[in-house]
């Protein structure tokens, strides 16, 4: 009996029984098999090319795509479900990383948990990350976008804005880490504050708004031990000069106890810091040490007065300076007057003016 010939289902080429490729109920030559079918990258099963879900980076069968993948809402690229980004927890539209980054920078108010990768501004070793809370003007994306447009440019992000549970009708403005010089000479803080005031926002004249300042730990030394020695002296300075800190902060004693409580005095920085590490279980401390990469100065009441804002950053800078430059023993002996004397060698005119306004500045020899 004559054997039935087997031919390729696509090109009709006669096939050898020993070398043909059988797929989906039909025979193919090797060339047509490769030309008309593909392999799903997820399950590794061969499928007809016309039924595959593909883009420049992915080849999938319909079943695997439906179960494990989706399309980017903006560019249409295939993305796995685990790699999909959403603008907030309520957003139903998935984005690839590139489109997410493009869209998220234009979003007005982010969720409280939002934390982008830091973008360091200015040249230096010490960076200030500012959190300024404002209230009374409304929790509106449109208002937030006005502030973002003042601070940010098409190619440069400087701030982002988040919700905060302690704020009833406002938001929190967060800066990327910046040198003090950048905050003073590059950031349009004055314009931002004037616009906020014109829109009805308040910061000082509220019960809850604060001005917090993060400083990178690496500014205090190249090892963890050196950094902790300096941080111990920072906390000691705050505790040792608590009455002056309280007056500077613009907060009441009650507000301090609620949002920026003190640790309590010890005889020396090391003993104080040893206690701090044992008892510190929440961030609501005058100096919060719970972040791995930064410490946070939380003592200050919010403000939309530019001079007070800059003076606060300068004050934090000078506290850091004395903590870096003095030994534990010299820090223990440092008086408030001696701290003021050091300001003669700075250009911090905003700080000096503010200290005078708060009756905290009286140089030796002045009446």
Coordinates of C-alpha atoms in Angstrom, one line a residue:
X1 CA 0.0 0.0 0.0
X2 CA 1.3 3.4 -1.0
X3 CA 2.0 5.7 2.0
X4 CA 0.1 8.9 2.3
X5 CA 2.3 11.9 1.7
X6 CA 2.6 14.5 4.5
X7 CA 3.0 18.1 3.5
X8 CA 3.5 21.4 5.4
X9 CA 0.2 23.0 6.2
X10 CA 1.6 26.4 5.1
X11 CA 3.9 26.0 2.2
X12 CA 2.9 22.5 1.0
X13 CA 6.5 21.1 1.1
X14 CA 6.5 17.3 1.3
X15 CA 7.7 16.3 4.7
X16 CA 9.8 13.4 5.9
X17 CA 8.1 11.4 8.6
X18 CA 11.2 11.6 10.7
X19 CA 11.7 15.3 10.5
X20 CA 8.3 17.0 10.4
X21 CA 6.9 19.2 13.1
X22 CA 3.4 18.5 14.4
X23 CA 1.6 21.3 16.1
X24 CA -2.0 22.2 16.8
X25 CA -3.2 19.3 14.7
X26 CA -1.2 20.2 11.6
X27 CA 2.2 19.4 10.2
X28 CA 4.8 22.1 9.5
X29 CA 8.2 22.3 8.0
X30 CA 10.8 23.8 10.3
X31 CA 10.9 27.1 8.5
X32 CA 7.1 27.6 8.6
X33 CA 6.9 26.5 12.2
X34 CA 9.4 29.2 13.2
X35 CA 7.7 31.7 10.9
X36 CA 4.1 31.1 12.0
X37 CA 4.3 30.2 15.6
X38 CA 6.0 31.6 18.7
X39 CA 6.7 30.4 22.3
X40 CA 5.0 32.1 25.2
X41 CA 7.7 33.5 27.5
X42 CA 5.7 32.7 30.6
X43 CA 4.5 29.1 30.2
X44 CA 6.9 28.3 27.4
X45 CA 4.1 26.7 25.3
X46 CA 4.2 27.1 21.5
X47 CA 1.3 29.0 20.1
X48 CA 0.2 30.4 16.7
X49 CA 1.7 33.8 16.2
X50 CA -1.6 35.3 15.1
X51 CA -3.0 34.4 18.5
X52 CA -0.1 35.8 20.6
X53 CA -0.1 38.9 22.7
X54 CA 3.1 40.8 21.8
X55 CA 5.0 44.0 21.9
X56 CA 8.6 44.8 21.4
X57 CA 9.6 43.2 24.7
X58 CA 7.0 40.4 25.3
X59 CA 5.4 37.4 23.7
X60 CA 2.6 35.8 25.6
X61 CA -0.3 33.4 25.1
X62 CA -3.7 34.8 25.8
X63 CA -4.2 32.8 28.9
X64 CA -0.9 33.9 30.5
X65 CA -1.5 37.6 29.6
X66 CA -5.0 37.5 31.1
X67 CA -3.7 36.0 34.3
X68 CA -0.4 37.7 34.9
X69 CA -0.1 40.8 32.7
X70 CA -1.8 44.1 31.7
X71 CA -1.3 47.1 29.4
X72 CA 0.2 50.5 30.5
X73 CA -2.6 53.0 30.4
X74 CA -0.5 55.6 28.7
X75 CA 1.9 54.0 26.2
X76 CA 0.2 50.6 25.8
X77 CA 3.3 48.5 26.7
X78 CA 2.7 45.1 28.2
X79 CA 3.7 45.0 31.9
X80 CA 3.4 42.3 34.4
X81 CA 0.9 42.8 37.2
X82 CA 3.7 42.9 39.8
X83 CA 5.5 45.6 37.9
X84 CA 2.4 47.8 37.4
X85 CA 2.4 51.2 39.1
X86 CA -0.7 53.2 40.3
X87 CA -0.9 56.9 41.1
X88 CA -2.6 56.1 44.4
X89 CA -4.3 53.3 46.2
X90 CA -7.6 54.2 44.6
X91 CA -6.4 54.4 41.0
X92 CA -7.6 51.6 38.8
X93 CA -5.2 52.5 35.8
X94 CA -1.9 50.7 35.6
X95 CA 1.3 52.3 34.4
X96 CA 4.7 51.2 33.4
X97 CA 7.6 52.7 35.4
X98 CA 8.4 55.4 32.8
X99 CA 4.8 56.6 32.4
X100 CA 4.2 56.4 36.2
X101 CA 7.2 58.7 36.8
X102 CA 6.0 61.1 34.1
X103 CA 2.4 61.2 35.5
X104 CA 3.3 61.2 39.2
X105 CA 5.3 64.4 39.1
X106 CA 2.1 66.2 37.9
X107 CA -0.2 64.7 40.5
X108 CA -1.2 67.3 43.0
X109 CA -1.5 65.7 46.4
X110 CA 0.0 62.3 47.0
X111 CA -0.9 59.8 49.7
X112 CA 0.9 60.2 53.0
X113 CA 3.0 57.0 52.2
X114 CA 4.4 58.5 49.0
X115 CA 8.2 58.7 49.1
X116 CA 10.1 59.1 45.8
X117 CA 13.8 58.6 45.5
X118 CA 15.6 61.7 46.8
X119 CA 17.1 64.1 44.4
X120 CA 20.0 66.0 46.0
X121 CA 20.2 69.7 45.2
X122 CA 23.3 71.8 45.6
X123 CA 26.9 70.9 46.2
X124 CA 27.9 70.1 49.8
X125 CA 27.9 67.5 52.5
X126 CA 24.9 68.6 54.6
X127 CA 21.5 68.5 53.1
X128 CA 18.2 69.8 54.5
X129 CA 14.9 68.0 53.7
X130 CA 12.1 70.3 54.7
X131 CA 8.5 69.3 55.5
X132 CA 6.2 72.3 55.8
X133 CA 2.6 71.7 56.8
X134 CA -0.2 74.2 55.8
X135 CA -3.9 74.2 56.6
X136 CA -7.1 76.1 56.3
X137 CA -7.0 76.6 52.5
X138 CA -8.4 73.3 51.3
X139 CA -7.2 69.8 50.4
X140 CA -7.4 70.5 46.7
X141 CA -5.2 69.1 43.9
X142 CA -5.6 72.3 41.9
X143 CA -4.1 74.4 44.7
X144 CA -1.2 71.9 45.2
X145 CA -0.5 72.0 41.5
X146 CA -0.2 75.8 41.6
X147 CA 2.5 75.4 44.3
X148 CA 4.3 72.6 42.4
X149 CA 4.4 74.8 39.3
X150 CA 6.1 77.6 41.2
X151 CA 8.8 75.3 42.6
X152 CA 9.3 72.7 39.9
X153 CA 10.3 72.9 36.3
X154 CA 9.8 70.6 33.3
X155 CA 13.2 69.1 33.9
X156 CA 13.7 69.6 37.7
X157 CA 11.7 68.4 40.6
X158 CA 12.3 70.3 43.9
X159 CA 9.2 69.5 46.0
X160 CA 6.3 67.2 46.1
X161 CA 3.1 67.4 48.2
X162 CA 1.4 64.9 50.4
X163 CA -1.7 64.4 52.6
X164 CA -1.2 64.4 56.3
X165 CA -3.7 63.0 58.8
X166 CA -3.2 65.7 61.3
X167 CA -4.2 68.4 58.8
X168 CA -7.9 69.1 58.3
X169 CA -7.9 71.3 55.2
X170 CA -4.4 71.5 53.7
X171 CA -1.4 69.4 52.9
X172 CA 2.3 68.9 53.5
X173 CA 5.0 70.4 51.2
X174 CA 8.1 68.2 51.1
X175 CA 11.4 69.3 49.6
X176 CA 14.0 67.1 48.1
X177 CA 17.3 67.2 50.1
X178 CA 19.0 70.6 49.5
X179 CA 22.0 72.4 50.8
X180 CA 21.3 75.4 53.0
X181 CA 22.7 77.6 50.2
X182 CA 20.3 76.1 47.7
X183 CA 17.3 76.6 50.0
X184 CA 18.2 80.3 50.4
X185 CA 19.4 81.2 46.9
X186 CA 17.8 78.8 44.5
X187 CA 14.4 77.8 46.0
X188 CA 11.5 80.2 45.4
X189 CA 10.3 79.8 49.0
X190 CA 9.2 83.4 49.3
X191 CA 7.0 83.1 46.2
X192 CA 5.6 79.8 47.4
X193 CA 4.7 81.3 50.8
X194 CA 3.1 84.4 49.3
X195 CA 1.0 82.3 47.0
X196 CA -0.1 80.0 49.9
X197 CA -1.1 83.0 52.0
X198 CA -3.1 84.5 49.0
X199 CA -5.0 81.2 48.7
X200 CA -6.0 81.3 52.4
X201 CA -3.5 78.8 53.8
X202 CA -2.0 79.2 57.3
X203 CA 0.8 77.4 59.1
X204 CA 1.7 79.3 62.3
X205 CA -1.9 80.2 63.0
X206 CA -3.1 76.6 63.4
X207 CA -3.1 74.1 66.1
X208 CA -1.2 71.3 64.4
X209 CA 1.1 72.5 61.6
X210 CA 4.8 71.9 62.0
X211 CA 8.0 72.7 60.2
X212 CA 10.3 69.6 60.2
X213 CA 13.8 69.4 59.0
X214 CA 15.7 66.2 58.0
X215 CA 19.5 66.2 58.0
X216 CA 21.5 63.4 56.4
X217 CA 23.5 61.3 58.9
X218 CA 26.5 61.2 56.5
X219 CA 27.0 64.9 57.2
X220 CA 28.1 63.9 60.7
X221 CA 30.8 61.4 59.9
X222 CA 32.0 58.6 57.7
X223 CA 31.1 55.8 60.1
X224 CA 28.0 55.0 62.1
X225 CA 29.8 55.4 65.4
X226 CA 31.1 58.9 64.5
X227 CA 27.6 59.9 63.3
X228 CA 26.0 58.8 66.6
X229 CA 28.6 60.7 68.6
X230 CA 27.5 63.9 66.8
X231 CA 23.8 63.1 67.1
X232 CA 24.3 62.6 70.8
X233 CA 25.7 66.1 71.1
X234 CA 22.8 67.5 69.0
X235 CA 20.2 66.0 71.4
X236 CA 22.3 67.1 74.4
X237 CA 22.2 70.7 73.1
X238 CA 18.5 70.6 72.6
X239 CA 17.9 69.2 76.1
X240 CA 20.4 71.5 77.8
X241 CA 18.9 74.6 76.1
X242 CA 15.3 73.5 76.2
X243 CA 13.9 76.9 77.4
X244 CA 15.6 78.7 74.5
X245 CA 14.5 76.0 72.1
X246 CA 10.9 76.3 73.3
X247 CA 10.9 80.0 72.8
X248 CA 12.5 79.7 69.4
X249 CA 10.1 76.9 68.3
X250 CA 7.0 79.1 68.3
X251 CA 5.2 76.1 70.0
X252 CA 3.6 75.9 73.4
X253 CA 4.8 73.4 76.0
X254 CA 1.7 71.3 75.4
X255 CA 2.3 71.2 71.6
X256 CA 5.9 70.2 72.2
X257 CA 4.8 67.3 74.5
X258 CA 2.4 66.1 71.8
X259 CA 4.4 66.5 68.6
X260 CA 8.1 66.9 69.7
X261 CA 8.6 65.7 73.2
X262 CA 12.0 66.0 74.9
X263 CA 13.9 63.0 76.2
X264 CA 15.1 64.4 79.5
X265 CA 18.4 65.7 80.7
X266 CA 21.5 63.6 81.5
X267 CA 25.0 64.8 82.6
X268 CA 26.7 64.1 79.3
X269 CA 25.8 63.4 75.6
X270 CA 26.8 59.7 75.7
X271 CA 24.7 58.9 78.7
X272 CA 21.8 60.8 77.2
X273 CA 22.1 59.0 73.9
X274 CA 22.3 55.6 75.5
X275 CA 19.0 56.3 77.2
X276 CA 17.5 57.7 74.0
X277 CA 18.3 54.5 72.1
X278 CA 16.6 52.4 74.8
X279 CA 13.4 54.5 75.1
X280 CA 12.9 55.9 71.6
X281 CA 9.9 54.0 70.3
X282 CA 8.1 56.8 68.3
X283 CA 9.0 59.7 66.0
X284 CA 7.2 62.3 68.1
X285 CA 10.4 63.6 69.6
X286 CA 12.1 66.9 69.4
X287 CA 14.9 65.1 67.5
X288 CA 13.7 62.0 65.9
X289 CA 16.4 59.4 65.3
X290 CA 14.3 56.5 64.0
X291 CA 15.1 57.1 60.3
X292 CA 18.2 55.1 59.1
X293 CA 19.5 57.8 56.7
X294 CA 18.5 61.1 58.5
X295 CA 17.7 62.7 61.8
X296 CA 14.6 64.9 62.0
X297 CA 14.3 68.2 63.9
X298 CA 10.6 68.3 64.8
X299 CA 10.5 71.1 67.3
X300 CA 9.4 74.0 65.1
X301 CA 5.9 75.3 64.6
X302 CA 5.0 75.9 60.9
X303 CA 5.4 79.3 59.4
X304 CA 4.6 81.1 56.2
X305 CA 6.9 84.0 57.2
X306 CA 10.0 83.7 55.0
X307 CA 12.4 85.2 57.5
X308 CA 11.3 82.8 60.2
X309 CA 11.5 79.9 57.8
X310 CA 15.1 80.6 56.7
X311 CA 16.1 81.5 60.3
X312 CA 14.8 78.0 61.4
X313 CA 17.0 76.3 58.8
X314 CA 20.0 78.4 59.8
X315 CA 19.4 77.6 63.5
X316 CA 19.4 73.8 62.7
X317 CA 22.6 74.3 60.7
X318 CA 24.3 76.0 63.7
X319 CA 23.2 73.3 66.1
X320 CA 24.8 70.8 63.7
X321 CA 27.9 72.9 63.5
X322 CA 28.6 73.0 67.2
X323 CA 27.8 69.3 67.5
X324 CA 30.3 68.5 64.8
X325 CA 33.1 70.8 66.0
X326 CA 32.9 70.4 69.8
X327 CA 33.9 67.5 72.0
X328 CA 31.5 66.0 74.5
X329 CA 33.2 67.9 77.3
X330 CA 33.1 71.2 75.5
X331 CA 29.4 70.7 74.6
X332 CA 28.6 70.2 78.2
X333 CA 30.2 73.6 79.0
X334 CA 28.7 75.5 76.1
X335 CA 26.4 78.3 77.3
X336 CA 23.7 79.9 75.3
X337 CA 25.7 83.1 75.2
X338 CA 28.7 81.3 73.8
X339 CA 26.5 79.7 71.2
X340 CA 25.3 83.3 70.2
X341 CA 28.9 84.5 70.1
X342 CA 29.6 81.9 67.4
X343 CA 27.0 83.6 65.2
X344 CA 29.3 86.6 64.7
X345 CA 31.3 84.5 62.3
X346 CA 28.3 83.6 60.1
X347 CA 26.2 85.4 57.5
X348 CA 22.9 84.3 59.0
X349 CA 21.2 87.7 59.2
X350 CA 17.8 86.1 59.2
X351 CA 18.7 84.0 62.2
X352 CA 20.1 86.9 64.1
X353 CA 17.0 89.0 63.3
X354 CA 14.7 86.2 64.4
X355 CA 16.6 85.7 67.7
X356 CA 16.3 89.4 68.5
X357 CA 12.5 89.2 67.7
X358 CA 12.2 86.3 70.2
X359 CA 14.3 88.0 72.9
X360 CA 16.9 85.3 72.5
X361 CA 19.8 87.4 71.3
X362 CA 21.8 89.7 73.5
X363 CA 25.5 90.0 72.6
X364 CA 28.1 90.6 75.3
X365 CA 28.6 94.3 75.9
X366 CA 25.1 95.3 74.5
X367 CA 22.7 97.2 76.7

